[in-house]
Amino acid sequence: MGWWNGEPTGPTLYSVPNRTSVTGDVPSIAACFVFVTLYVAFLIIFPGVRKERLTTFTTVTLSLFVGNVIMVCKMGSSWHVARTRVVSSYSAFSKDLVPAELGAYIGLAHVNITLIGENNSGINFNERFTWRGSGEMGASYRAGLERGLPFPILTVAEYFTLGQEGFTWGGNYRHAGYYASVFLWAAFACWLLSNLLLLVVPRYGAGAMALTGCLMLASTLTYHCLLPGNPLHVRFEERHLTFKFGWCFWLVVFSGALCLLTGLVILAIDFIYPNRFSTILEVDYDTPYDRHVIIEESHHKRRAGKGLEEPPGLGRRILRRLSSKKEETEGRANAGFEMDVPKSPWNYPLHRPAMPFRRQDSASSAASSIEPPPQLGRQPFQSFRQPIAVELQGKGW
């Protein structure tokens, strides 16, 4: 029933779902949004940077670009692509032919198959078949049969489903995507480590950046080597799909080579000019604890301790010849030298005479007796060691 026919009924009910095809990859768009947000925030604060502008801008731009490439290409669907115009039936056992553009976009863990009709026919499909598990591709194909997908889409998906009688393309693409994903995840971990080291020790950060580029190149090389030896050709009445490398593959190659080259250049600069490469993002930058300040202070102390600097080149060798020291001779002991008695600062505060000790025979007594001092008038201060020495000399000691 209609809405404006005058009858007291509700709105028209459309019980058949009229879904639209997928127009964008949500995970890839989310990854791009995160990295673009970080880069825009950096561009906002960049005009306030007064030192190390070139190195800071280059390092941050390259780092965010490489990280975004790794994540987008890991989830992307354009590692191996094919597209052609076909004229085929919409469903099996149908005589009506429909002209449309058929495309297949293979990622690391899935394949996207698109079918876009011509002349506003209303045909617009974008179906994804995944193969993360060993039997997931077959389950996706059976689900497509139940939903009644167009015949061209099911024809392409069938080549990736069968794993027997020469139809091994699905297993080969699955192996290639699996090992390429492993290398990309390793590159992402190394990318995080390079960002951390660039904030602490830029020399090691450059080495980690070069290693990140090597891992990205290794992922593309692994994917290329594990592709099916017999190329996949999906044939239709007059046309056929021929696959070639897509933009995800070439973007990883370009980013890996750029990352490797940049890391090697930074290492070469640090080798020729030690401790010159720096960014404002370093820890303790432009503070008393900055590594450049500490290194300059240590060099200044070394130069100050050596005295006059030696002239470089020929003058340095002449100065060494003129200032050569003679061989030092060993010293001889002087037997007639007598050292003065040291003046000890330790003196008793009371001016009293020393208490002489008298030694008795050990046979008569086991203890020593102390002779009381004579009751004399006031005498000047004498050291307590002198009377003992005189008494001992008198007794023959």
Short mmCIF file of C-alpha atoms in Angstrom, two decimals:
data_model
loop_
_atom_site.label_atom_id
_atom_site.label_comp_id
_atom_site.label_asym_id
_atom_site.label_seq_id
_atom_site.Cartn_x
_atom_site.Cartn_y
_atom_site.Cartn_z
CA MET A 1 0.00 0.00 0.00
CA GLY A 2 1.16 3.52 -0.67
CA TRP A 3 1.58 6.45 1.64
CA TRP A 4 -0.58 9.04 -0.19
CA ASN A 5 -3.56 6.92 -1.32
CA GLY A 6 -5.81 8.22 1.42
CA GLU A 7 -6.00 5.01 3.38
CA PRO A 8 -4.96 4.95 7.06
CA THR A 9 -1.95 2.74 6.55
CA GLY A 10 1.72 3.02 7.43
CA PRO A 11 4.66 3.82 5.14
CA THR A 12 5.73 1.46 2.41
CA LEU A 13 7.76 -1.47 3.70
CA TYR A 14 10.82 -2.47 1.71
CA SER A 15 11.50 -5.99 2.95
CA VAL A 16 14.31 -6.66 0.44
CA PRO A 17 17.61 -5.14 1.60
CA ASN A 18 19.17 -2.72 -0.89
CA ARG A 19 22.74 -2.52 0.30
CA THR A 20 25.41 -0.49 -1.45
CA SER A 21 28.86 -1.81 -2.27
CA VAL A 22 31.90 -1.03 -0.16
CA THR A 23 33.46 2.25 -1.25
CA GLY A 24 36.52 2.27 1.05
CA ASP A 25 38.66 0.11 3.30
CA VAL A 26 37.87 1.19 6.84
CA PRO A 27 41.06 -0.12 8.57
CA SER A 28 43.30 1.55 5.96
CA ILE A 29 41.41 4.82 6.27
CA ALA A 30 41.71 4.68 10.07
CA ALA A 31 45.48 4.11 9.86
CA CYS A 32 45.86 7.04 7.44
CA PHE A 33 43.79 9.24 9.72
CA VAL A 34 46.02 8.50 12.73
CA PHE A 35 49.28 9.25 10.92
CA VAL A 36 47.91 12.32 9.15
CA THR A 37 46.72 13.69 12.51
CA LEU A 38 50.21 13.26 13.98
CA TYR A 39 51.81 14.92 10.98
CA VAL A 40 49.42 17.88 11.07
CA ALA A 41 50.20 18.36 14.77
CA PHE A 42 53.91 18.38 13.92
CA LEU A 43 53.40 20.95 11.15
CA ILE A 44 51.56 23.20 13.61
CA ILE A 45 54.50 23.32 16.04
CA PHE A 46 57.22 23.31 13.37
CA PRO A 47 57.28 27.13 12.83
CA GLY A 48 58.46 27.48 16.44
CA VAL A 49 61.55 25.35 15.79
CA ARG A 50 64.69 27.50 15.60
CA LYS A 51 67.44 24.87 15.52
CA GLU A 52 67.99 21.69 13.52
CA ARG A 53 65.06 22.51 11.23
CA LEU A 54 66.13 20.45 8.21
CA THR A 55 67.08 17.30 10.08
CA THR A 56 63.98 17.46 12.30
CA PHE A 57 61.57 17.96 9.39
CA THR A 58 63.19 15.22 7.29
CA THR A 59 63.33 12.69 10.11
CA VAL A 60 59.73 13.19 11.28
CA THR A 61 58.30 13.22 7.75
CA LEU A 62 60.13 10.06 6.73
CA SER A 63 59.29 8.27 9.96
CA LEU A 64 55.55 8.96 9.75
CA PHE A 65 55.49 8.16 6.04
CA VAL A 66 57.18 4.78 6.53
CA GLY A 67 54.93 3.85 9.45
CA ASN A 68 51.82 4.75 7.47
CA VAL A 69 53.01 2.75 4.46
CA ILE A 70 53.63 -0.35 6.58
CA MET A 71 50.19 -0.31 8.18
CA VAL A 72 48.22 0.62 5.04
CA CYS A 73 49.98 -1.93 2.82
CA LYS A 74 49.62 -4.60 5.49
CA MET A 75 45.83 -4.19 5.34
CA GLY A 76 45.61 -3.11 1.69
CA SER A 77 44.17 -5.06 -1.25
CA SER A 78 46.44 -4.08 -4.13
CA TRP A 79 49.48 -6.35 -4.02
CA HIS A 80 48.46 -8.24 -7.16
CA VAL A 81 45.70 -6.74 -9.28
CA ALA A 82 43.87 -7.40 -12.53
CA ARG A 83 41.09 -5.53 -14.32
CA THR A 84 39.31 -5.97 -17.62
CA ARG A 85 35.99 -5.37 -19.39
CA VAL A 86 33.85 -8.48 -19.81
CA VAL A 87 30.56 -9.33 -21.43
CA SER A 88 29.11 -12.21 -19.46
CA SER A 89 25.86 -13.54 -18.13
CA TYR A 90 24.69 -12.24 -14.79
CA SER A 91 23.82 -15.70 -13.46
CA ALA A 92 24.55 -19.27 -14.47
CA PHE A 93 22.51 -20.79 -17.33
CA SER A 94 21.28 -17.36 -18.38
CA LYS A 95 21.35 -16.21 -22.00
CA ASP A 96 21.27 -12.48 -21.18
CA LEU A 97 24.74 -10.93 -21.43
CA VAL A 98 25.69 -7.96 -19.28
CA PRO A 99 28.66 -5.68 -20.12
CA ALA A 100 30.60 -4.77 -16.99
CA GLU A 101 34.07 -4.04 -15.66
CA LEU A 102 35.51 -6.91 -13.62
CA GLY A 103 38.43 -6.44 -11.22
CA ALA A 104 40.35 -8.63 -8.79
CA TYR A 105 42.53 -7.08 -6.06
CA ILE A 106 44.64 -9.51 -4.04
CA GLY A 107 45.94 -8.54 -0.61
CA LEU A 108 48.06 -10.42 1.90
CA ALA A 109 45.09 -12.23 3.52
CA HIS A 110 42.14 -11.68 1.17
CA VAL A 111 40.98 -10.93 -2.34
CA ASN A 112 38.47 -8.25 -3.35
CA ILE A 113 36.43 -8.91 -6.51
CA THR A 114 34.49 -6.03 -8.02
CA LEU A 115 31.87 -5.95 -10.76
CA ILE A 116 30.59 -2.59 -12.03
CA GLY A 117 27.95 -2.60 -14.74
CA GLU A 118 27.81 -0.18 -17.67
CA ASN A 119 25.00 2.06 -18.91
CA ASN A 120 23.61 2.59 -15.38
CA SER A 121 22.52 -1.02 -15.09
CA GLY A 122 22.57 -0.87 -11.30
CA ILE A 123 25.21 -3.59 -10.99
CA ASN A 124 27.82 -2.58 -8.42
CA PHE A 125 29.44 -5.32 -6.35
CA ASN A 126 32.55 -5.37 -4.18
CA GLU A 127 32.96 -8.72 -2.41
CA ARG A 128 35.83 -9.82 -0.15
CA PHE A 129 36.96 -13.42 0.27
CA THR A 130 39.46 -14.05 3.06
CA TRP A 131 41.92 -16.92 3.56
CA ARG A 132 43.40 -16.40 7.00
CA GLY A 133 42.53 -20.00 7.85
CA SER A 134 43.03 -23.07 5.70
CA GLY A 135 39.29 -23.55 5.08
CA GLU A 136 38.12 -19.95 5.28
CA MET A 137 38.24 -19.35 1.53
CA GLY A 138 35.95 -22.32 0.85
CA ALA A 139 33.50 -21.12 3.50
CA SER A 140 33.42 -17.64 1.94
CA TYR A 141 32.79 -19.13 -1.49
CA ARG A 142 29.88 -21.23 -0.25
CA ALA A 143 28.43 -18.17 1.48
CA GLY A 144 28.63 -16.31 -1.85
CA LEU A 145 26.78 -19.11 -3.58
CA GLU A 146 24.02 -18.94 -1.01
CA ARG A 147 23.67 -15.18 -1.43
CA GLY A 148 23.43 -15.49 -5.20
CA LEU A 149 26.43 -13.42 -6.27
CA PRO A 150 26.87 -12.68 -9.99
CA PHE A 151 28.42 -15.36 -12.12
CA PRO A 152 31.67 -13.45 -13.00
CA ILE A 153 32.48 -12.93 -9.31
CA LEU A 154 31.91 -16.58 -8.47
CA THR A 155 34.06 -17.63 -11.43
CA VAL A 156 37.06 -15.65 -10.17
CA ALA A 157 36.56 -16.79 -6.56
CA GLU A 158 36.47 -20.43 -7.66
CA TYR A 159 40.09 -20.24 -8.86
CA PHE A 160 41.20 -19.37 -5.31
CA THR A 161 38.98 -21.96 -3.64
CA LEU A 162 40.02 -25.22 -5.27
CA GLY A 163 43.25 -26.78 -4.04
CA GLN A 164 43.51 -29.77 -6.34
CA GLU A 165 44.06 -30.74 -9.98
CA GLY A 166 46.34 -27.77 -10.69
CA PHE A 167 44.16 -25.15 -9.00
CA THR A 168 46.79 -24.21 -6.42
CA TRP A 169 46.72 -20.45 -6.83
CA GLY A 170 44.79 -19.91 -3.60
CA GLY A 171 47.36 -21.79 -1.49
CA ASN A 172 50.30 -20.04 -3.17
CA TYR A 173 48.83 -16.59 -2.60
CA ARG A 174 48.08 -17.54 0.98
CA HIS A 175 51.70 -18.58 1.65
CA ALA A 176 53.10 -15.49 -0.03
CA GLY A 177 50.83 -13.19 1.96
CA TYR A 178 51.61 -14.96 5.23
CA TYR A 179 55.39 -14.59 5.02
CA ALA A 180 55.16 -11.07 3.64
CA SER A 181 53.00 -10.17 6.66
CA VAL A 182 55.64 -11.59 9.00
CA PHE A 183 58.33 -9.37 7.48
CA LEU A 184 56.06 -6.33 7.57
CA TRP A 185 55.26 -6.84 11.26
CA ALA A 186 59.01 -7.19 11.95
CA ALA A 187 59.59 -3.97 10.00
CA PHE A 188 56.91 -2.21 12.06
CA ALA A 189 58.55 -3.32 15.32
CA CYS A 190 61.94 -2.13 14.04
CA TRP A 191 60.32 1.16 13.00
CA LEU A 192 59.09 1.72 16.56
CA LEU A 193 62.59 0.93 17.87
CA SER A 194 64.17 3.37 15.42
CA ASN A 195 61.88 6.17 16.63
CA LEU A 196 62.89 5.46 20.22
CA LEU A 197 66.61 5.37 19.42
CA LEU A 198 66.44 8.58 17.40
CA LEU A 199 65.32 10.31 20.60
CA VAL A 200 68.21 8.87 22.62
CA VAL A 201 71.13 7.94 20.36
CA PRO A 202 70.58 9.10 16.75
CA ARG A 203 73.45 6.92 15.50
CA TYR A 204 71.70 3.74 16.60
CA GLY A 205 68.37 5.14 15.37
CA ALA A 206 69.84 5.47 11.88
CA GLY A 207 70.96 1.85 12.03
CA ALA A 208 67.47 0.74 13.06
CA MET A 209 66.02 2.81 10.22
CA ALA A 210 68.27 1.06 7.71
CA LEU A 211 67.21 -2.29 9.18
CA THR A 212 63.55 -1.29 8.76
CA GLY A 213 64.16 -0.63 5.08
CA CYS A 214 65.86 -4.02 4.69
CA LEU A 215 62.88 -5.80 6.26
CA MET A 216 60.43 -3.99 3.98
CA LEU A 217 62.45 -4.95 0.92
CA ALA A 218 62.63 -8.51 2.23
CA SER A 219 58.82 -8.65 2.47
CA THR A 220 58.42 -7.68 -1.20
CA LEU A 221 61.14 -10.11 -2.28
CA THR A 222 59.48 -12.93 -0.33
CA TYR A 223 56.09 -12.14 -1.83
CA HIS A 224 57.55 -12.11 -5.34
CA CYS A 225 59.35 -15.43 -4.86
CA LEU A 226 56.35 -17.25 -3.38
CA LEU A 227 53.87 -16.25 -6.08
CA PRO A 228 52.54 -19.08 -8.26
CA GLY A 229 55.04 -20.26 -10.83
CA ASN A 230 52.18 -20.69 -13.28
CA PRO A 231 50.59 -17.20 -13.55
CA LEU A 232 46.86 -17.00 -12.94
CA HIS A 233 44.72 -16.17 -16.00
CA VAL A 234 40.94 -16.10 -15.52
CA ARG A 235 39.36 -16.53 -18.95
CA PHE A 236 35.94 -15.39 -20.09
CA GLU A 237 34.33 -15.43 -23.51
CA GLU A 238 36.60 -12.90 -25.21
CA ARG A 239 38.69 -11.44 -22.41
CA HIS A 240 40.80 -12.76 -19.57
CA LEU A 241 42.20 -11.37 -16.31
CA THR A 242 45.99 -11.03 -16.18
CA PHE A 243 47.51 -10.15 -12.81
CA LYS A 244 50.35 -7.73 -12.17
CA PHE A 245 51.87 -6.02 -9.14
CA GLY A 246 49.74 -3.29 -7.61
CA TRP A 247 50.47 -0.03 -5.87
CA CYS A 248 50.88 -1.65 -2.43
CA PHE A 249 53.80 -3.74 -3.68
CA TRP A 250 55.58 -0.84 -5.37
CA LEU A 251 54.92 1.53 -2.47
CA VAL A 252 56.59 -0.88 -0.03
CA VAL A 253 59.56 -1.20 -2.42
CA PHE A 254 59.92 2.57 -2.70
CA SER A 255 59.53 3.19 1.04
CA GLY A 256 61.96 0.42 1.97
CA ALA A 257 64.61 1.67 -0.45
CA LEU A 258 64.16 5.26 0.76
CA CYS A 259 64.37 4.21 4.40
CA LEU A 260 67.50 2.13 3.78
CA LEU A 261 69.20 4.92 1.83
CA THR A 262 68.40 7.54 4.46
CA GLY A 263 69.72 5.36 7.27
CA LEU A 264 72.98 4.71 5.43
CA VAL A 265 73.42 8.43 4.66
CA ILE A 266 72.95 9.34 8.33
CA LEU A 267 75.46 6.67 9.37
CA ALA A 268 77.98 7.98 6.82
CA ILE A 269 77.54 11.57 8.07
CA ASP A 270 77.99 10.44 11.66
CA PHE A 271 81.13 8.50 10.69
CA ILE A 272 82.71 11.49 8.91
CA TYR A 273 81.47 14.15 11.35
CA PRO A 274 80.91 12.41 14.70
CA ASN A 275 78.06 13.63 16.89
CA ARG A 276 76.88 16.25 14.37
CA PHE A 277 73.51 14.78 13.40
CA SER A 278 70.81 15.88 15.84
CA THR A 279 67.13 16.77 16.08
CA ILE A 280 65.13 18.83 18.56
CA LEU A 281 63.27 15.70 19.60
CA GLU A 282 66.28 14.28 21.43
CA VAL A 283 66.18 13.71 25.15
CA ASP A 284 67.67 16.65 27.14
CA TYR A 285 68.11 18.68 23.94
CA ASP A 286 69.55 22.18 24.53
CA THR A 287 69.92 21.56 28.28
CA PRO A 288 73.02 21.17 30.49
CA TYR A 289 72.61 17.41 30.09
CA ASP A 290 72.62 17.52 26.27
CA ARG A 291 75.13 15.09 24.79
CA HIS A 292 76.62 17.82 22.58
CA VAL A 293 77.25 20.05 25.60
CA ILE A 294 78.89 17.20 27.51
CA ILE A 295 81.11 16.27 24.55
CA GLU A 296 82.22 19.88 24.00
CA GLU A 297 83.05 20.32 27.67
CA SER A 298 85.14 17.13 27.71
CA HIS A 299 87.07 18.27 24.62
CA HIS A 300 87.62 21.70 26.17
CA LYS A 301 89.02 20.15 29.36
CA ARG A 302 91.39 17.97 27.37
CA ARG A 303 92.69 20.93 25.38
CA ALA A 304 93.07 23.03 28.53
CA GLY A 305 95.09 20.30 30.25
CA LYS A 306 97.61 19.93 27.39
CA GLY A 307 98.70 23.57 27.39
CA LEU A 308 99.57 25.08 24.03
CA GLU A 309 98.08 23.38 21.03
CA GLU A 310 100.48 21.78 18.60
CA PRO A 311 100.42 23.20 15.07
CA PRO A 312 99.17 20.76 12.45
CA GLY A 313 101.23 19.35 9.59
CA LEU A 314 104.98 19.93 9.26
CA GLY A 315 105.16 22.40 12.15
CA ARG A 316 103.89 19.71 14.51
CA ARG A 317 106.80 17.38 13.70
CA ILE A 318 109.36 20.20 13.95
CA LEU A 319 107.99 21.18 17.35
CA ARG A 320 108.27 17.59 18.53
CA ARG A 321 111.91 17.42 17.41
CA LEU A 322 112.83 20.66 19.16
CA SER A 323 111.01 19.84 22.36
CA SER A 324 112.31 16.28 22.72
CA LYS A 325 113.39 15.55 26.25
CA LYS A 326 116.73 14.04 27.23
CA GLU A 327 116.95 10.72 28.91
CA GLU A 328 116.52 11.09 32.61
CA THR A 329 119.24 9.55 34.81
CA GLU A 330 118.53 7.65 37.97
CA GLY A 331 119.11 9.53 41.26
CA ARG A 332 121.71 8.59 43.97
CA ALA A 333 121.16 8.39 47.69
CA ASN A 334 122.95 11.06 49.83
CA ALA A 335 124.30 9.40 52.97
CA GLY A 336 125.09 12.72 54.67
CA PHE A 337 121.58 14.05 54.49
CA GLU A 338 119.84 14.42 57.85
CA MET A 339 116.17 15.18 58.02
CA ASP A 340 115.07 17.73 60.59
CA VAL A 341 112.88 16.54 63.38
CA PRO A 342 109.29 17.32 62.41
CA LYS A 343 107.58 19.85 64.53
CA SER A 344 104.58 18.03 65.84
CA PRO A 345 101.49 20.17 66.40
CA TRP A 346 100.39 17.87 69.21
CA ASN A 347 101.44 19.47 72.56
CA TYR A 348 99.99 19.03 75.99
CA PRO A 349 98.20 22.10 77.33
CA LEU A 350 99.64 21.74 80.89
CA HIS A 351 103.28 22.77 81.56
CA ARG A 352 104.30 20.07 83.91
CA PRO A 353 107.46 18.03 84.26
CA ALA A 354 107.60 14.56 82.86
CA MET A 355 107.00 11.60 85.15
CA PRO A 356 110.11 9.41 85.11
CA PHE A 357 109.65 5.64 85.11
CA ARG A 358 112.09 3.35 86.93
CA ARG A 359 112.40 -0.22 85.79
CA GLN A 360 112.73 -2.94 88.48
CA ASP A 361 113.94 -6.49 88.21
CA SER A 362 111.30 -8.92 87.08
CA ALA A 363 112.43 -11.48 89.70
CA SER A 364 111.56 -9.31 92.69
CA SER A 365 108.36 -7.87 91.38
CA ALA A 366 106.06 -8.46 88.37
CA ALA A 367 105.04 -4.81 88.13
CA SER A 368 106.79 -1.52 87.62
CA SER A 369 106.82 1.14 90.31
CA ILE A 370 106.54 4.80 89.66
CA GLU A 371 108.94 7.08 91.42
CA PRO A 372 107.22 10.24 92.66
CA PRO A 373 108.58 13.44 91.18
CA PRO A 374 110.83 15.61 93.30
CA GLN A 375 109.20 18.55 94.97
CA LEU A 376 111.04 21.35 93.25
CA GLY A 377 110.11 24.79 92.29
CA ARG A 378 108.40 25.73 89.11
CA GLN A 379 110.38 24.45 86.11
CA PRO A 380 109.93 25.09 82.45
CA PHE A 381 108.02 22.55 80.33
CA GLN A 382 109.94 19.47 79.28
CA SER A 383 108.85 16.67 77.02
CA PHE A 384 107.93 13.43 78.77
CA ARG A 385 110.18 11.43 76.44
CA GLN A 386 113.53 13.08 77.45
CA PRO A 387 113.86 11.82 81.12
CA ILE A 388 113.05 8.26 80.03
CA ALA A 389 115.77 8.31 77.44
CA VAL A 390 118.35 9.67 79.96
CA GLU A 391 117.45 7.07 82.60
CA LEU A 392 117.67 4.21 80.15
CA GLN A 393 121.07 5.35 78.93
CA GLY A 394 122.29 5.45 82.55
CA LYS A 395 121.24 1.83 83.09
CA GLY A 396 123.03 0.60 80.05
CA TRP A 397 120.12 0.24 77.63
#
